[in-house]
Amino acid sequence: MPPTSRQAAAQARPRRCRPGFAGPAPDFAALAASLAGHGLRTTAPRRALFALLAGHPQGITVAEAIVAMRDAGIGQATVYRTLGLFETIGIIYCVHGADGRHRFIPWRPGHMHALVCRVCGQAVEFDACGLQVLERLLASETGYEIEGHHVEVFGRCPACRTRAGGT
């Protein structure tokens, strides 16, 4: 199906990269709205884990989250379940960190992808990917109903390039 004029106009606009979360302070209202939109409650463990994630824009591993939440009396099983839930409803996104480990970063819902610095691990999101044509071609050739895709781009952020003497 061809894009509507509104979609075409949106695709023609230049895209800018944005940090993976709205700001340094956790947006608990957005958390509550996302959870409520899926028929879920905002519990103290969910708020605590969300605050932890908001404080780590480079992301946090499951092991790091478990250690940090242990001090708040939140168990390993709750951390695993909550991270899984957050990923399922689009509150967080899993990226491959600079150290090779999977890291969870705070995320906005919608069609977004990650640009990850291989040196410091900073992740920014971008929404332009240009894969719509490929998705239609794959659907046509294979008979699959394409439901989505996962794109992650790696490189060095401007600060790391400057520190390394690169341009």
Short mmCIF file of C-alpha atoms in Angstrom, two decimals:
data_model
loop_
_atom_site.label_atom_id
_atom_site.label_comp_id
_atom_site.label_asym_id
_atom_site.label_seq_id
_atom_site.Cartn_x
_atom_site.Cartn_y
_atom_site.Cartn_z
CA MET A 1 0.00 0.00 0.00
CA PRO A 2 1.55 3.38 -0.98
CA PRO A 3 2.09 5.90 1.82
CA THR A 4 -0.46 8.64 2.39
CA SER A 5 0.53 12.22 1.63
CA ARG A 6 0.99 12.78 5.36
CA GLN A 7 3.33 9.78 5.61
CA ALA A 8 5.22 10.89 2.50
CA ALA A 9 5.67 14.37 3.95
CA ALA A 10 6.91 12.89 7.23
CA GLN A 11 9.40 10.68 5.37
CA ALA A 12 10.69 13.65 3.36
CA ARG A 13 11.48 15.72 6.46
CA PRO A 14 15.04 15.46 7.73
CA ARG A 15 15.34 13.28 10.81
CA ARG A 16 17.36 14.15 13.83
CA CYS A 17 18.82 11.85 16.41
CA ARG A 18 17.44 12.18 19.91
CA PRO A 19 18.55 10.81 23.23
CA GLY A 20 16.79 7.57 24.10
CA PHE A 21 14.76 9.16 26.90
CA ALA A 22 13.05 12.49 27.50
CA GLY A 23 15.44 13.91 30.07
CA PRO A 24 17.58 13.28 33.12
CA ALA A 25 14.58 12.88 35.44
CA PRO A 26 12.39 9.80 35.06
CA ASP A 27 8.98 10.62 33.59
CA PHE A 28 6.75 8.64 35.95
CA ALA A 29 3.60 10.02 34.31
CA ALA A 30 4.70 8.53 30.97
CA LEU A 31 5.48 5.23 32.72
CA ALA A 32 2.04 5.18 34.36
CA ALA A 33 0.35 6.00 31.05
CA SER A 34 2.25 3.27 29.18
CA LEU A 35 1.45 0.69 31.83
CA ALA A 36 -2.20 1.75 32.10
CA GLY A 37 -2.50 1.56 28.32
CA HIS A 38 -1.69 -2.13 28.65
CA GLY A 39 -3.98 -2.67 31.64
CA LEU A 40 -1.08 -2.76 34.11
CA ARG A 41 -0.50 -1.06 37.44
CA THR A 42 2.42 1.19 38.35
CA THR A 43 4.05 -0.67 41.24
CA ALA A 44 6.94 0.42 43.46
CA PRO A 45 9.37 -2.08 41.86
CA ARG A 46 8.42 -0.90 38.37
CA ARG A 47 8.96 2.73 39.38
CA ALA A 48 12.32 1.90 40.99
CA LEU A 49 13.59 0.00 37.94
CA PHE A 50 12.32 2.74 35.62
CA ALA A 51 14.19 5.37 37.67
CA LEU A 52 17.36 3.24 37.54
CA LEU A 53 17.10 2.97 33.74
CA ALA A 54 16.48 6.71 33.34
CA GLY A 55 19.69 7.35 35.25
CA HIS A 56 21.74 5.22 32.83
CA PRO A 57 21.44 6.62 29.28
CA GLN A 58 24.23 4.25 28.16
CA GLY A 59 22.04 1.40 29.30
CA ILE A 60 22.28 -1.16 32.03
CA THR A 61 22.74 -4.92 31.90
CA VAL A 62 20.44 -7.35 33.64
CA ALA A 63 23.22 -8.19 36.11
CA GLU A 64 23.78 -4.50 36.91
CA ALA A 65 20.05 -3.98 37.42
CA ILE A 66 19.84 -6.99 39.75
CA VAL A 67 22.69 -5.68 41.91
CA ALA A 68 21.25 -2.15 42.02
CA MET A 69 17.72 -3.32 42.82
CA ARG A 70 18.89 -5.75 45.50
CA ASP A 71 19.66 -2.76 47.75
CA ALA A 72 16.04 -1.63 47.33
CA GLY A 73 14.77 -5.07 48.34
CA ILE A 74 13.72 -6.01 44.80
CA GLY A 75 14.54 -9.58 43.84
CA GLN A 76 16.14 -11.05 40.75
CA ALA A 77 12.91 -12.58 39.43
CA THR A 78 11.12 -9.23 39.67
CA VAL A 79 13.95 -7.51 37.79
CA TYR A 80 13.83 -10.12 34.99
CA ARG A 81 10.03 -9.96 34.73
CA THR A 82 9.95 -6.17 34.80
CA LEU A 83 12.68 -5.76 32.18
CA GLY A 84 10.82 -8.24 29.96
CA LEU A 85 7.57 -6.37 30.46
CA PHE A 86 9.19 -2.99 29.77
CA GLU A 87 10.77 -4.32 26.59
CA THR A 88 7.49 -5.87 25.42
CA ILE A 89 5.52 -2.64 25.82
CA GLY A 90 8.28 -0.45 24.37
CA ILE A 91 9.50 1.39 27.46
CA ILE A 92 13.04 0.05 27.04
CA TYR A 93 15.12 -1.21 24.14
CA CYS A 94 17.88 -3.79 24.16
CA VAL A 95 21.13 -2.77 22.43
CA HIS A 96 24.52 -4.43 22.07
CA GLY A 97 26.77 -2.38 24.32
CA ALA A 98 30.32 -1.23 23.60
CA ASP A 99 31.51 -4.05 25.88
CA GLY A 100 29.62 -6.69 23.86
CA ARG A 101 26.93 -7.23 26.50
CA HIS A 102 23.23 -6.60 26.00
CA ARG A 103 22.15 -3.38 27.66
CA PHE A 104 18.68 -1.96 28.20
CA ILE A 105 18.14 1.72 27.49
CA PRO A 106 15.07 3.88 28.14
CA TRP A 107 13.00 4.27 24.98
CA ARG A 108 10.03 6.03 23.46
CA PRO A 109 7.30 3.92 21.88
CA GLY A 110 7.08 3.89 18.11
CA HIS A 111 9.30 3.15 15.14
CA MET A 112 12.82 3.84 16.39
CA HIS A 113 16.29 2.40 15.97
CA ALA A 114 19.52 2.75 17.93
CA LEU A 115 22.84 4.36 17.03
CA VAL A 116 25.36 3.10 19.60
CA CYS A 117 28.86 4.43 20.29
CA ARG A 118 31.32 1.51 20.37
CA VAL A 119 33.62 3.41 22.75
CA CYS A 120 31.44 4.92 25.49
CA GLY A 121 28.17 3.07 24.88
CA GLN A 122 26.04 6.18 24.46
CA ALA A 123 22.91 5.35 22.48
CA VAL A 124 20.73 7.74 20.53
CA GLU A 125 17.58 6.84 18.69
CA PHE A 126 16.69 7.59 15.11
CA ASP A 127 13.51 6.91 13.21
CA ALA A 128 14.62 7.08 9.57
CA CYS A 129 15.62 3.69 8.22
CA GLY A 130 14.29 3.44 4.67
CA LEU A 131 13.42 -0.25 4.96
CA GLN A 132 9.80 0.07 3.83
CA VAL A 133 10.67 -0.86 0.22
CA LEU A 134 12.67 -3.89 1.37
CA GLU A 135 9.80 -4.99 3.62
CA ARG A 136 7.34 -4.83 0.71
CA LEU A 137 9.75 -6.75 -1.54
CA LEU A 138 10.31 -9.44 1.10
CA ALA A 139 6.57 -9.77 1.67
CA SER A 140 5.96 -10.10 -2.05
CA GLU A 141 8.74 -12.64 -2.62
CA THR A 142 8.19 -14.79 0.45
CA GLY A 143 4.50 -14.48 1.27
CA TYR A 144 5.39 -13.34 4.79
CA GLU A 145 3.37 -10.63 6.48
CA ILE A 146 6.18 -8.36 7.66
CA GLU A 147 5.46 -7.09 11.17
CA GLY A 148 8.60 -5.10 11.85
CA HIS A 149 12.37 -5.07 11.92
CA HIS A 150 15.30 -4.35 14.21
CA VAL A 151 18.09 -1.99 13.14
CA GLU A 152 21.09 -1.07 15.24
CA VAL A 153 23.96 1.03 13.90
CA PHE A 154 27.39 1.24 15.55
CA GLY A 155 30.08 3.89 15.41
CA ARG A 156 31.94 6.44 17.51
CA CYS A 157 30.10 9.44 18.93
CA PRO A 158 31.50 12.96 18.36
CA ALA A 159 32.95 13.16 21.90
CA CYS A 160 34.82 9.84 21.54
CA ARG A 161 36.08 10.82 18.09
CA THR A 162 37.41 14.09 19.51
CA ARG A 163 39.09 12.34 22.46
CA ALA A 164 40.76 9.91 20.03
CA GLY A 165 41.98 12.77 17.84
CA GLY A 166 39.68 11.79 14.96
CA THR A 167 37.63 14.11 12.83
#
